PDB file of C-alpha atoms and ligand atoms in Angstrom:
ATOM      1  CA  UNK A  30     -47.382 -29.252 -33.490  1.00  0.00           C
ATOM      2  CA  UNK A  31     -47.078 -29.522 -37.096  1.00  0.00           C
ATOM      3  CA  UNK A  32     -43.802 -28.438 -38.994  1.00  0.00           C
ATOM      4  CA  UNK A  33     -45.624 -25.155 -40.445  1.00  0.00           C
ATOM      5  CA  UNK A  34     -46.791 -24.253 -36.654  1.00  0.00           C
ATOM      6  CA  UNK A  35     -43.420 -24.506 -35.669  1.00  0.00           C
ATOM      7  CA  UNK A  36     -42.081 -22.258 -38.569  1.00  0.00           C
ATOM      8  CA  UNK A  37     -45.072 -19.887 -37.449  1.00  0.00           C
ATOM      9  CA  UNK A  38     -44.723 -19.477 -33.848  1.00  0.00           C
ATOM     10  CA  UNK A  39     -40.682 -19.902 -33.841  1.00  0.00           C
ATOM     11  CA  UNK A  40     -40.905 -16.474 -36.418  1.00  0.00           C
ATOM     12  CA  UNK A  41     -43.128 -15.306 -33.984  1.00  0.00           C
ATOM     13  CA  UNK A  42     -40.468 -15.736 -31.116  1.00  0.00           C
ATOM     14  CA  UNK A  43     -37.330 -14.567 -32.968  1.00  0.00           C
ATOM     15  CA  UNK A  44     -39.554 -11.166 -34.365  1.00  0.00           C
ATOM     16  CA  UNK A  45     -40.312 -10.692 -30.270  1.00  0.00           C
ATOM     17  CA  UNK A  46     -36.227 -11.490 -29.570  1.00  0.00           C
ATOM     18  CA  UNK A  47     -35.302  -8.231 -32.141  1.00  0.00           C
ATOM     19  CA  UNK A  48     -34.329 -10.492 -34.850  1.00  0.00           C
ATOM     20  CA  UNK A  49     -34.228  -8.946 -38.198  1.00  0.00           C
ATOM     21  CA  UNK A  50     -35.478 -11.393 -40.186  1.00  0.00           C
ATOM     22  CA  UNK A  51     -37.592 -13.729 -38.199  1.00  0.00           C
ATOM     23  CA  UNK A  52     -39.568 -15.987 -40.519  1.00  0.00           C
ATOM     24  CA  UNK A  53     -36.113 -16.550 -42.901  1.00  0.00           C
ATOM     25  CA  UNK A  54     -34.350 -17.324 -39.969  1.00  0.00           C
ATOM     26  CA  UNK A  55     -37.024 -19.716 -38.180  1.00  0.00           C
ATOM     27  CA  UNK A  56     -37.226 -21.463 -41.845  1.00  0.00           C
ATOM     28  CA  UNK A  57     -33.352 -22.057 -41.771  1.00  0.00           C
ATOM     29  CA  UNK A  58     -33.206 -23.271 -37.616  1.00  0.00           C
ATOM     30  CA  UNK A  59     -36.443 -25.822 -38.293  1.00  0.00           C
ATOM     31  CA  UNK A  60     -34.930 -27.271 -41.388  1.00  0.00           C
ATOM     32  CA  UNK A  61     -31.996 -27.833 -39.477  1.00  0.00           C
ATOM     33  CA  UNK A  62     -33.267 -28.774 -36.954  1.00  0.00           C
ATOM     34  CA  UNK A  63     -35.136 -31.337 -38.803  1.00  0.00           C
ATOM     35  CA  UNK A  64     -32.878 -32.304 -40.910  1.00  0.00           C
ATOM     36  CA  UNK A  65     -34.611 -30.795 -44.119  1.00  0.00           C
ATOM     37  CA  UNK A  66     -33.907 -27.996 -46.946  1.00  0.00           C
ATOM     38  CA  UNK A  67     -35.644 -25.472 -46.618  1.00  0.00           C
ATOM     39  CA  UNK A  68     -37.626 -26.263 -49.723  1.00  0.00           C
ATOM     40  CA  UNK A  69     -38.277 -29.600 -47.808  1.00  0.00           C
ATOM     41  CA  UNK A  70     -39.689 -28.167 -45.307  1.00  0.00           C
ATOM     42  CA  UNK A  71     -42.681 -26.834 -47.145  1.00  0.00           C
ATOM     43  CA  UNK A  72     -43.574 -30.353 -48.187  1.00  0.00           C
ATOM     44  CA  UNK A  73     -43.889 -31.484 -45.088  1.00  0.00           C
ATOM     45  CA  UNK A  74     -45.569 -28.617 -43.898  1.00  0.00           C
ATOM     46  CA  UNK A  75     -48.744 -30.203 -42.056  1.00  0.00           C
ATOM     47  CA  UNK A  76     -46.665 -33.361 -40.572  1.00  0.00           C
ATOM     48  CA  UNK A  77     -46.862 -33.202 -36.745  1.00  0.00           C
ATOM     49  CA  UNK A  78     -43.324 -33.342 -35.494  1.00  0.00           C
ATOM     50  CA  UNK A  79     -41.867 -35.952 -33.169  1.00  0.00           C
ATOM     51  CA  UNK A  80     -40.970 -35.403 -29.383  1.00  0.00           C
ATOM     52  CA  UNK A  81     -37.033 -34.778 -30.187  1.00  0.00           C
ATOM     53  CA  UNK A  82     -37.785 -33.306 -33.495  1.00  0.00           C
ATOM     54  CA  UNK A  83     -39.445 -30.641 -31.368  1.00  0.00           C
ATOM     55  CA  UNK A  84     -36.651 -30.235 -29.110  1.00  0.00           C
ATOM     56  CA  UNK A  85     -34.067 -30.233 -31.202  1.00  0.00           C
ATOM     57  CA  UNK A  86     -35.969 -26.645 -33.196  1.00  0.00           C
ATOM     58  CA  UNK A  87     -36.924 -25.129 -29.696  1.00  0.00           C
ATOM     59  CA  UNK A  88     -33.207 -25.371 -28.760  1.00  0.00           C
ATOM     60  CA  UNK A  89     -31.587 -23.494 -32.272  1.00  0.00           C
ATOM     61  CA  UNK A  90     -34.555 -20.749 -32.184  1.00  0.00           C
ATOM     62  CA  UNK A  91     -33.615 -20.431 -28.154  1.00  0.00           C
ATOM     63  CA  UNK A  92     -30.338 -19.530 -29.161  1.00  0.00           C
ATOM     64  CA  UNK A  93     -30.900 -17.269 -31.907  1.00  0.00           C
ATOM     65  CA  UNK A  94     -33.145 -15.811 -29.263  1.00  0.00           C
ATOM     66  CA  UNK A  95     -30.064 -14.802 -27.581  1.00  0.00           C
ATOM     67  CA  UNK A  96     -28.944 -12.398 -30.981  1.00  0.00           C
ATOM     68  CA  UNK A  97     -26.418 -15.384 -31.865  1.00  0.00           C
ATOM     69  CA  UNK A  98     -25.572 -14.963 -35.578  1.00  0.00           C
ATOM     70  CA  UNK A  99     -27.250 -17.482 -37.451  1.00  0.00           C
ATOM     71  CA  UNK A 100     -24.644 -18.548 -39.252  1.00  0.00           C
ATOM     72  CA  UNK A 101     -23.153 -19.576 -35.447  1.00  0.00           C
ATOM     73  CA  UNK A 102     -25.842 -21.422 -34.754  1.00  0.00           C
ATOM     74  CA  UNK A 103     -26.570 -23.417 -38.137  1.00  0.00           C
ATOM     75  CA  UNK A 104     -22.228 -24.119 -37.631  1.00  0.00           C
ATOM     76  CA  UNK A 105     -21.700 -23.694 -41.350  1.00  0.00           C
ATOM     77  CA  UNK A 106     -22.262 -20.965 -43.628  1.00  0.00           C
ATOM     78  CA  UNK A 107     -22.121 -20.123 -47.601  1.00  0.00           C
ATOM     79  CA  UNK A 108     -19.183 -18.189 -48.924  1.00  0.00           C
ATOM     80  CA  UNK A 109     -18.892 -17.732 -52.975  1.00  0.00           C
ATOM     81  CA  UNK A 110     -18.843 -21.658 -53.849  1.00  0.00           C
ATOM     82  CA  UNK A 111     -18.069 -23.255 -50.659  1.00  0.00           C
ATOM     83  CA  UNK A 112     -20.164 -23.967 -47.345  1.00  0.00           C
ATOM     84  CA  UNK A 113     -17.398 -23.344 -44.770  1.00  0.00           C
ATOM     85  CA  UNK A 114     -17.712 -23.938 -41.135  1.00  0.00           C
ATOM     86  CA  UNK A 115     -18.162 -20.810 -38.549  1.00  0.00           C
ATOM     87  CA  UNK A 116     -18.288 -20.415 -34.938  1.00  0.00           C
ATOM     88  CA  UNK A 117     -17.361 -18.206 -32.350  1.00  0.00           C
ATOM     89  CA  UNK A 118     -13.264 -18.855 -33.663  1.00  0.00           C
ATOM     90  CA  UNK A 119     -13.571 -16.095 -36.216  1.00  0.00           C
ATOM     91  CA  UNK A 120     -15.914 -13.373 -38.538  1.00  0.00           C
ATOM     92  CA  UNK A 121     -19.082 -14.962 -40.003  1.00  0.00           C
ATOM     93  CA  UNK A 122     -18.005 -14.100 -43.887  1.00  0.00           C
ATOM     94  CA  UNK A 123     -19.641 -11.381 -45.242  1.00  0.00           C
ATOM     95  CA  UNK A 124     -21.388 -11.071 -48.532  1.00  0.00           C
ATOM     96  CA  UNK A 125     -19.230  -7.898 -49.625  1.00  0.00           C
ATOM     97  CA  UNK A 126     -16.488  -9.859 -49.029  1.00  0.00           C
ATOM     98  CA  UNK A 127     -17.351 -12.608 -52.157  1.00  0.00           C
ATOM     99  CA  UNK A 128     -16.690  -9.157 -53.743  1.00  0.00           C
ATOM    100  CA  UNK A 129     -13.366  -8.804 -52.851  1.00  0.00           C
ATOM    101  CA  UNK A 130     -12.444 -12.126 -54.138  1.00  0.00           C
ATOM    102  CA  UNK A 131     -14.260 -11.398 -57.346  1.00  0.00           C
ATOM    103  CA  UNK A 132     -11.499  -8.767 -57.438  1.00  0.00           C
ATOM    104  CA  UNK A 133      -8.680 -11.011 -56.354  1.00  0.00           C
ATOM    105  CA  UNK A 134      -9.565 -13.635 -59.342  1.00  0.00           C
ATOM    106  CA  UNK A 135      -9.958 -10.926 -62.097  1.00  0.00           C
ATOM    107  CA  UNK A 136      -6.842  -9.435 -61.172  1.00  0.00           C
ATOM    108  CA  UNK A 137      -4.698 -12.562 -61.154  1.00  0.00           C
ATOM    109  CA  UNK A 138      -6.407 -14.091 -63.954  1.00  0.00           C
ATOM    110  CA  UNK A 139      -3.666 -14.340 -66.003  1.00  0.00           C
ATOM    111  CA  UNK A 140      -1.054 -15.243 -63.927  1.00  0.00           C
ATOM    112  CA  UNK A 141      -0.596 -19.255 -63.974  1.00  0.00           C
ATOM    113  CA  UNK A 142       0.976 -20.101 -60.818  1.00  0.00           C
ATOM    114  CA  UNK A 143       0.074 -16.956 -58.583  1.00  0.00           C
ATOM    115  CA  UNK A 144       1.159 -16.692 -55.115  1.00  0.00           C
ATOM    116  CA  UNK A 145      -1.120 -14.647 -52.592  1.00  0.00           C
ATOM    117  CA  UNK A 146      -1.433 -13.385 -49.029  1.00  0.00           C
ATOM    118  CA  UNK A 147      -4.390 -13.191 -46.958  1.00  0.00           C
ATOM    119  CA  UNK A 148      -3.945 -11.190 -44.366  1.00  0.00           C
ATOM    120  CA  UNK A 149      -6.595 -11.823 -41.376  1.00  0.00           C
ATOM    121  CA  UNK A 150      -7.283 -14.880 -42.321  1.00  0.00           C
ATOM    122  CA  UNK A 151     -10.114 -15.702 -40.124  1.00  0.00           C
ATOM    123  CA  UNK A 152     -12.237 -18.540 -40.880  1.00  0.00           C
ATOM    124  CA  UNK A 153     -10.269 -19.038 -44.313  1.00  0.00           C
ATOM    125  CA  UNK A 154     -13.217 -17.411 -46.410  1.00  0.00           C
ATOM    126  CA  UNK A 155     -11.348 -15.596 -48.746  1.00  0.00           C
ATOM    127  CA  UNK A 156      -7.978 -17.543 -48.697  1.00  0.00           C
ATOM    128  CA  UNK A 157      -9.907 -20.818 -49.584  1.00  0.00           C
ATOM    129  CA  UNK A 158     -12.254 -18.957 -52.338  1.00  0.00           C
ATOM    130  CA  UNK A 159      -9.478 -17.811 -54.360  1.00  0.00           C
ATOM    131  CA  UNK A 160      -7.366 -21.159 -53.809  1.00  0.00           C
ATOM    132  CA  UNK A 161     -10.884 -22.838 -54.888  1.00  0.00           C
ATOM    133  CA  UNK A 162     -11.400 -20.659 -58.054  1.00  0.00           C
ATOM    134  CA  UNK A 163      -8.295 -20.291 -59.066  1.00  0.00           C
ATOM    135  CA  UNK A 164      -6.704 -24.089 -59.628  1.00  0.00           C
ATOM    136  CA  UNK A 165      -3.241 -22.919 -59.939  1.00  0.00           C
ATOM    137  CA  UNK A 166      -2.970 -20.381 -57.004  1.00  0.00           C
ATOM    138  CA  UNK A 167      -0.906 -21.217 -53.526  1.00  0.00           C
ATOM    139  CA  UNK A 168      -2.153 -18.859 -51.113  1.00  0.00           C
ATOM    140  CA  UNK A 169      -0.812 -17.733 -47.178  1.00  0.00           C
ATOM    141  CA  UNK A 170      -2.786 -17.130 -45.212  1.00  0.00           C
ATOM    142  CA  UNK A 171      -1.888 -14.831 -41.869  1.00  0.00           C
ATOM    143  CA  UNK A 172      -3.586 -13.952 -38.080  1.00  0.00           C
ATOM    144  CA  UNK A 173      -2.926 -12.951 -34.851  1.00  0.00           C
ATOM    145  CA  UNK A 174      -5.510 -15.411 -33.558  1.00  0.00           C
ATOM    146  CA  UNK A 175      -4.644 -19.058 -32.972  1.00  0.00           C
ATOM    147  CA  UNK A 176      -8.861 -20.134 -32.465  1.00  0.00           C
ATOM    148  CA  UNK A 177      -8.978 -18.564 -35.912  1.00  0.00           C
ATOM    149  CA  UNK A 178      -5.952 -20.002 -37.661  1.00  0.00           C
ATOM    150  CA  UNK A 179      -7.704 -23.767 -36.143  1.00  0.00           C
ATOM    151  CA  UNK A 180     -11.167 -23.176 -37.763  1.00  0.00           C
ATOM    152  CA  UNK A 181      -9.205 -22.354 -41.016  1.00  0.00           C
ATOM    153  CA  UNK A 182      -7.334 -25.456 -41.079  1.00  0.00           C
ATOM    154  CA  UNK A 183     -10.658 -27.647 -40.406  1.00  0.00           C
ATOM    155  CA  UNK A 184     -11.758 -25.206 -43.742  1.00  0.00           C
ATOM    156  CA  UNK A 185      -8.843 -26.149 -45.272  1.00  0.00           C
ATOM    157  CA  UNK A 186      -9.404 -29.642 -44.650  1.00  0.00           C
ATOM    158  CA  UNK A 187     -13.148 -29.957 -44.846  1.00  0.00           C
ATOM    159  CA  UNK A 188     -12.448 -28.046 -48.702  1.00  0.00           C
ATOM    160  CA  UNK A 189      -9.948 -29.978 -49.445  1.00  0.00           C
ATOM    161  CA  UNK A 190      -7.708 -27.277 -50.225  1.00  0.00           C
ATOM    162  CA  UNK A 191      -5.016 -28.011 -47.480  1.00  0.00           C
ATOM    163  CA  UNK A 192      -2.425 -28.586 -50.113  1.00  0.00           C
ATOM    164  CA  UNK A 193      -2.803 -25.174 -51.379  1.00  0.00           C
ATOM    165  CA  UNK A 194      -3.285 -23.154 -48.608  1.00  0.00           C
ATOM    166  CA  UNK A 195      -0.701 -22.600 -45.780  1.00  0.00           C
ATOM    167  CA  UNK A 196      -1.687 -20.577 -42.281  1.00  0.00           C
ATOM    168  CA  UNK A 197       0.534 -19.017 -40.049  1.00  0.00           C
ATOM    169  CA  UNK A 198       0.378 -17.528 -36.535  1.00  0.00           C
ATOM    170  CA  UNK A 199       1.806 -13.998 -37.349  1.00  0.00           C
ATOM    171  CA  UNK A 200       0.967 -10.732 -36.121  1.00  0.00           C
ATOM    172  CA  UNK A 201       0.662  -7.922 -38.998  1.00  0.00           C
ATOM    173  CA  UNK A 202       2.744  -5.670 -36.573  1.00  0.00           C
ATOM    174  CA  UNK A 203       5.640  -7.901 -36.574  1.00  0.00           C
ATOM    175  CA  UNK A 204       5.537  -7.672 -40.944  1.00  0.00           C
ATOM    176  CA  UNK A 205       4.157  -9.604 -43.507  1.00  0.00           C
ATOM    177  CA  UNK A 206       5.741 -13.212 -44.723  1.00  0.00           C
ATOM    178  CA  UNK A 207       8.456 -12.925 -46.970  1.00  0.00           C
ATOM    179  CA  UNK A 208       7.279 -12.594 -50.846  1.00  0.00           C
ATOM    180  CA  UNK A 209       7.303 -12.077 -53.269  1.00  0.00           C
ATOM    181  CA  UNK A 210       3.581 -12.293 -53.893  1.00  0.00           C
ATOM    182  CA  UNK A 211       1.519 -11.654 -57.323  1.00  0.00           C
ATOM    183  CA  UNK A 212      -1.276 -10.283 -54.118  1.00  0.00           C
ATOM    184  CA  UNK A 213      -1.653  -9.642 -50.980  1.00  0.00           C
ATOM    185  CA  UNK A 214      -5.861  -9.123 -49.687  1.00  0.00           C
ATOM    186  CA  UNK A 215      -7.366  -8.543 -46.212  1.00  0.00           C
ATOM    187  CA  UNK A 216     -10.341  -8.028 -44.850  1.00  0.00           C
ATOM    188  CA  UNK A 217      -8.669  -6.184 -41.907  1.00  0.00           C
ATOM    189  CA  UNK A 218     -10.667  -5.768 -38.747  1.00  0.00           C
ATOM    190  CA  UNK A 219     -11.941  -2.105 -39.223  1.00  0.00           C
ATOM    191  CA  UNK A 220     -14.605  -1.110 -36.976  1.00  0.00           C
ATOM    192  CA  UNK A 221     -13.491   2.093 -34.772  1.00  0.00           C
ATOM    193  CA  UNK A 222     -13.101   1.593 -30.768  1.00  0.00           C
ATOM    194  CA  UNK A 223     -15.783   4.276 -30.624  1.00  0.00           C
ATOM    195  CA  UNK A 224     -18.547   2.313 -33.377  1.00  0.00           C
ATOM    196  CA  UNK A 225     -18.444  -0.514 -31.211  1.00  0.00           C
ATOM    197  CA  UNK A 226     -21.696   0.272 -28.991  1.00  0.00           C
ATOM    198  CA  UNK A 227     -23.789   1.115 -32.036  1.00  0.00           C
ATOM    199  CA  UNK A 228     -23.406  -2.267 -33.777  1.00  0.00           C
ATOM    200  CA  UNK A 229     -26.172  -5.186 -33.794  1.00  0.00           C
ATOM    201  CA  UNK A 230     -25.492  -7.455 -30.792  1.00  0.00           C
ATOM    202  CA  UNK A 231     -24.944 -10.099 -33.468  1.00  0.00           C
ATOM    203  CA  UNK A 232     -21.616  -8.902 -34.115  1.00  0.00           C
ATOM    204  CA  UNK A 233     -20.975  -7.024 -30.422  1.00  0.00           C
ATOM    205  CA  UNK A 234     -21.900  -9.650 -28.796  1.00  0.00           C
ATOM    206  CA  UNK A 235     -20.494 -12.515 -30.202  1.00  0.00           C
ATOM    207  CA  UNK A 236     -18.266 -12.072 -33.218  1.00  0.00           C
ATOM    208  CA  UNK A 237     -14.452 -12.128 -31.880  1.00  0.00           C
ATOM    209  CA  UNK A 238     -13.541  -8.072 -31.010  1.00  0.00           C
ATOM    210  CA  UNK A 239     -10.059  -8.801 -32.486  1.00  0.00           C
ATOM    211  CA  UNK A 240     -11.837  -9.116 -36.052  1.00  0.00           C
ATOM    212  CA  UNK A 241     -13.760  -6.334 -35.952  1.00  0.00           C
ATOM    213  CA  UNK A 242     -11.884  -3.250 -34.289  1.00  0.00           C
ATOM    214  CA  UNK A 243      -8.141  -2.551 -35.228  1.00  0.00           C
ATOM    215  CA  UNK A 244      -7.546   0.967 -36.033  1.00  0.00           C
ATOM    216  CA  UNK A 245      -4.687   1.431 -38.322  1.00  0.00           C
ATOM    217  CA  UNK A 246      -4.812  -2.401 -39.430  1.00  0.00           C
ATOM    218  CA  UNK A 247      -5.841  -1.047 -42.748  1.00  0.00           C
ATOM    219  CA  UNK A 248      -2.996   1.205 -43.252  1.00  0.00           C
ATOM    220  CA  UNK A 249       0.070  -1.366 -41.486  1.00  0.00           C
ATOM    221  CA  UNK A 250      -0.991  -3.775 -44.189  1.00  0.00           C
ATOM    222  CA  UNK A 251      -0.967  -1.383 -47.071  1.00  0.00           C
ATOM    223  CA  UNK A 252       2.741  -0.545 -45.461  1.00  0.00           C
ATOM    224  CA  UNK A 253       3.671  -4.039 -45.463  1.00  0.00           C
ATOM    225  CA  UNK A 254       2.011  -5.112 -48.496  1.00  0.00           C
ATOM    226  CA  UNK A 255       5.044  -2.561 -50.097  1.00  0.00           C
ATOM    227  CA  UNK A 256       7.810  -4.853 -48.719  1.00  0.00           C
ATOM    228  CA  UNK A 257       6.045  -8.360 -50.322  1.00  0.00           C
ATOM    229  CA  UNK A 258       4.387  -7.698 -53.387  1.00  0.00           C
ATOM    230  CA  UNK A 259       6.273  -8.242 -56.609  1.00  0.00           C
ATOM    231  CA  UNK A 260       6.478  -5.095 -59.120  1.00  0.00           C
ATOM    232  CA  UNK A 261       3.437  -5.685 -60.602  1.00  0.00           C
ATOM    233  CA  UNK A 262       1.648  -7.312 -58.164  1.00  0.00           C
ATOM    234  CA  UNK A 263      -1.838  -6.192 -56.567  1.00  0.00           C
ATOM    235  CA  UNK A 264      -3.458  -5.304 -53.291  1.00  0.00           C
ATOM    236  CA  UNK A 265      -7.006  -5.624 -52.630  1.00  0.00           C
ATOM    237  CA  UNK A 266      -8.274  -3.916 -49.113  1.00  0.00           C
ATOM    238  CA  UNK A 267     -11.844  -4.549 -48.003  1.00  0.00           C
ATOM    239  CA  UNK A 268     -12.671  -1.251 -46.043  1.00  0.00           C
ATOM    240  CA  UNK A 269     -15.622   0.200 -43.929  1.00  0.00           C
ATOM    241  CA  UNK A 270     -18.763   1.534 -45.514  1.00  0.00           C
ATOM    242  CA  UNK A 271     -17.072   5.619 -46.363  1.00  0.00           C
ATOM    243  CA  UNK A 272     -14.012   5.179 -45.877  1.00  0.00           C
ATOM    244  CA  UNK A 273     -13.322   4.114 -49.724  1.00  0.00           C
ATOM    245  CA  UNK A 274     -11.925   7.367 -50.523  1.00  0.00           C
ATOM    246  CA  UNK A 275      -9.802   8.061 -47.770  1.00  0.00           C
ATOM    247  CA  UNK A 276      -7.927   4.594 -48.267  1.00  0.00           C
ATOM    248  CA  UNK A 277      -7.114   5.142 -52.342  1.00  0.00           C
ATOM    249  CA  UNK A 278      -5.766   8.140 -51.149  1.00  0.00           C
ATOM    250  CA  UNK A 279      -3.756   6.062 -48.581  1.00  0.00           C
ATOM    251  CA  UNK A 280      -2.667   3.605 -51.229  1.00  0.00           C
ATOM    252  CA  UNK A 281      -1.994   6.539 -54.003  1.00  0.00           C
ATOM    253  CA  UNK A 282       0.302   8.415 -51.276  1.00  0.00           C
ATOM    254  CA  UNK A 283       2.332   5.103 -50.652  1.00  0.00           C
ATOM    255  CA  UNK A 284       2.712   4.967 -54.032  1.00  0.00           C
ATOM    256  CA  UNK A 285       0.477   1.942 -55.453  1.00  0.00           C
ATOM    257  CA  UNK A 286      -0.149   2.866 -59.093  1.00  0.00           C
ATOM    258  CA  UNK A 287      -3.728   1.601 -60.760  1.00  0.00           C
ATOM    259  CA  UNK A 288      -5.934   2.192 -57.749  1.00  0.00           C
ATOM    260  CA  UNK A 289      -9.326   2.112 -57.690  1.00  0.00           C
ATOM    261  CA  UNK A 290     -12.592   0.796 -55.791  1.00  0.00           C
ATOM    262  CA  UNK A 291     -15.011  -1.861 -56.554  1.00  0.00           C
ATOM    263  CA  UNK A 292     -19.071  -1.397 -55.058  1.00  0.00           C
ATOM    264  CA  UNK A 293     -20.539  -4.263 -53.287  1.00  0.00           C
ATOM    265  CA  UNK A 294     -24.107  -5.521 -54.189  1.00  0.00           C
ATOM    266  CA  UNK A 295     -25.642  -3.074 -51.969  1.00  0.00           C
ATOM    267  CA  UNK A 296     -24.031  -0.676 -53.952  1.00  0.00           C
ATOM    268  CA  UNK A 297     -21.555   0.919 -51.836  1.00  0.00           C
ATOM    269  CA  UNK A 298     -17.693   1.135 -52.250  1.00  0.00           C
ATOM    270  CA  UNK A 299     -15.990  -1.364 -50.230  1.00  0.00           C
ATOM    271  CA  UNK A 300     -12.860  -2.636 -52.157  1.00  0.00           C
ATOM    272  CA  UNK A 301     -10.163  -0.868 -52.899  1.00  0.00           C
ATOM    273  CA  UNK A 302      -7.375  -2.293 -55.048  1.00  0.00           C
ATOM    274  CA  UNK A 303      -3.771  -0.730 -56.103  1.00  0.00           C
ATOM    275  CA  UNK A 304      -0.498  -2.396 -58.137  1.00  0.00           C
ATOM    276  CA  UNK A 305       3.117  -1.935 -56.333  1.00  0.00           C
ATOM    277  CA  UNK A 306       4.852  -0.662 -59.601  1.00  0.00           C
ATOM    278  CA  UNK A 307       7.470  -1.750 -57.551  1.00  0.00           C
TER     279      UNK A 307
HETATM  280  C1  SAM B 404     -12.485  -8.851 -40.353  1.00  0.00           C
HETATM  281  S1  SAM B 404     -11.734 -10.386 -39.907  1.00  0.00           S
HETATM  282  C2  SAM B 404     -11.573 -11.125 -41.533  1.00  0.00           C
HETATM  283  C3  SAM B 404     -11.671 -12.624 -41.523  1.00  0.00           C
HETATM  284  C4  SAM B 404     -11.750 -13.239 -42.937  1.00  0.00           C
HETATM  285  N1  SAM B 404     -10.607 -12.878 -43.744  1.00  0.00           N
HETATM  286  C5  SAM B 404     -13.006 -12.795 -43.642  1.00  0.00           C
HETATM  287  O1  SAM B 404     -12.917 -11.944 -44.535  1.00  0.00           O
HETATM  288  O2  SAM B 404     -14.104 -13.266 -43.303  1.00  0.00           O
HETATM  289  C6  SAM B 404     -10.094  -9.841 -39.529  1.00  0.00           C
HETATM  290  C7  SAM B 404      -9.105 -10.937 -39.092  1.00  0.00           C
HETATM  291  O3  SAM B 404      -7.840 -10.299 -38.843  1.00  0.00           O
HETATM  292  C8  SAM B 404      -7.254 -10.875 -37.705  1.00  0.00           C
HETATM  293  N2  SAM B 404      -6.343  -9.876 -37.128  1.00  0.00           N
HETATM  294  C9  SAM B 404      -6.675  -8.790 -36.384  1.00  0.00           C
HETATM  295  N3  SAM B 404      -5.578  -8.104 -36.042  1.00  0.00           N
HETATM  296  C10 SAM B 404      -4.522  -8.757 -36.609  1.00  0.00           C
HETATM  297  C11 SAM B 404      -3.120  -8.535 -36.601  1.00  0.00           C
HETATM  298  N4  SAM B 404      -2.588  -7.492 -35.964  1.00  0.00           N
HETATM  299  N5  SAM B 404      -2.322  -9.404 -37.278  1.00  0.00           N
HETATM  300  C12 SAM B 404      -2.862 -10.465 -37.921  1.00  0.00           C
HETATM  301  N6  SAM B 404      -4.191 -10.741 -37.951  1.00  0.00           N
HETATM  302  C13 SAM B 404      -5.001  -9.885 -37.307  1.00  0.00           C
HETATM  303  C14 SAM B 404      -8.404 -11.235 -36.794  1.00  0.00           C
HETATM  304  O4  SAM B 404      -8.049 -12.249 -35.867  1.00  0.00           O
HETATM  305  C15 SAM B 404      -9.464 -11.678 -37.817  1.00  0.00           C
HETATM  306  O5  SAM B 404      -9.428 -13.071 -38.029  1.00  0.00           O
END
């Protein structure tokens, strides 16, 4: 089989499998598999491929068969400027989530030396993005999950942002790290008990339940967030898709001053960000 067969009938197989974008995704899995970018891949189109090179395709597209992200099976993923690893450990990051940390930079742009919180740290995405972006910022990053807190110190190190970035094992219910911070951000699990079911089996299936469902998460950081921020200092909540509203008026009632909500690129409000007037 030639490398464009393989892209065609691999596309074929994923679209079969319920995969939402089949031909993308069988582009990504045989350049990996190969070896290749993806704009490689298309100059080599009519080579025939080896006996391993075959194997080594037919074994990614079999598991994306299965509905495993793709970012799972590739191992590494693109968040804002860095390619972090991913795996079963923690959340594949999210596009709306480079949108948070758009919000995170902007608001401590003019601090020199800030100090921020992630809370749910997960793979490191958004910890490591604003330590990356922002060459004088020490960051903390939190979770309850020790599989999660290892992939973010191979992100650390793999970024080479382990001297800027410290993890802890801490559970949000037990408080937030002393402060004072210039910010504390999450990307709290959100998802209700209830939404589970209805989600793609990319994420039921395989993404860790602890990052996805958590009711109140949202609101015990906002509480928290009270007892670490500095007067004057920010918090930036990623929240569910409708549920913008309903957490300003959370932060406004706990008495964060400033707030207001940020659309993703789809267009839909899914950061929210108040100051602690302190
Ligand atoms: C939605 S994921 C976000 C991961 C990462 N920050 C990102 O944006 O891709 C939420 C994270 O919060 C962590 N978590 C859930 N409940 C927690 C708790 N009670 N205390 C601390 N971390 C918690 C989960 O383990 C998970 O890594």
């Amino acid at each position: 089989m030639t490398v464009g067969e393989v892209v065609r009938t691999s596309a074929e197989f994923l679209a079969a499998k319920g995969v939402p974008s089949p031909r993308v995704d069988a582009e990504h899995l045989v350049a990996r598999g190969l070896g290749l970018s993806r704009l490689d891949l298309y100059l080599e189109y009519d080579r025939p491929l080896t006996g391993p090179e075959l194997a080594a395709c037919r074994e990614l597209v079999r598991r994306r068969g299965t509905r495993e992200p793709l970012a799972y099976v590739l191992g590494e993923w693109g968040f804002r400027r860095l390619v972090l690893a991913v795996d079963r450990r923690a959340l594949v990051p999210r596009p709306e989530t480079e949108v948070v940390v758009e919000r995170c930079l902007a608001l401590l742009g003019t601090v020199d030396e800030p100090r921020a919180l992630d809370v749910g740290v997960g793979s490191g995405a958004i910890a490591l993005a604003i330590a990356d972006e922002h060459p004088g910022a020490r960051v903390v990053g939190i979770d309850s999950s020790a599989d999660a807190l290892a992939l973010a110190g191979e992100n650390a190190e793999r970024t080479g942002l382990a001297d800027r970035v410290s993890l802890l094992r801490q559970d949000l219910v037990h408080g937030l790290p002393a402060g004072p911070f210039d910010l504390v951000v999450s990307n709290p699990p959100y998802v209700e008990p209830d939404e589970v079911g209805s989600l793609p089996p990319e994420v039921r299936d395989w993404e860790p339940r602890a990052a996805l469902v958590g009711s109140g998460a949202t609101e015990a950081v906002a509480r928290g967030a009270r007892r670490v921020l500095r007067a004057g200092g920010w918090l930036v909540l990623e929240v569910a898709d409708g549920t913008a509203e309903a957490v300003s008026g959370l932060l406004a009632s706990l008495g964060f001053a400033d707030v207001a909500r940020t659309r993703d690129l789809a267009g839909c409000e899914r950061v929210v960000e108040g100051r602690w007037p302190g």
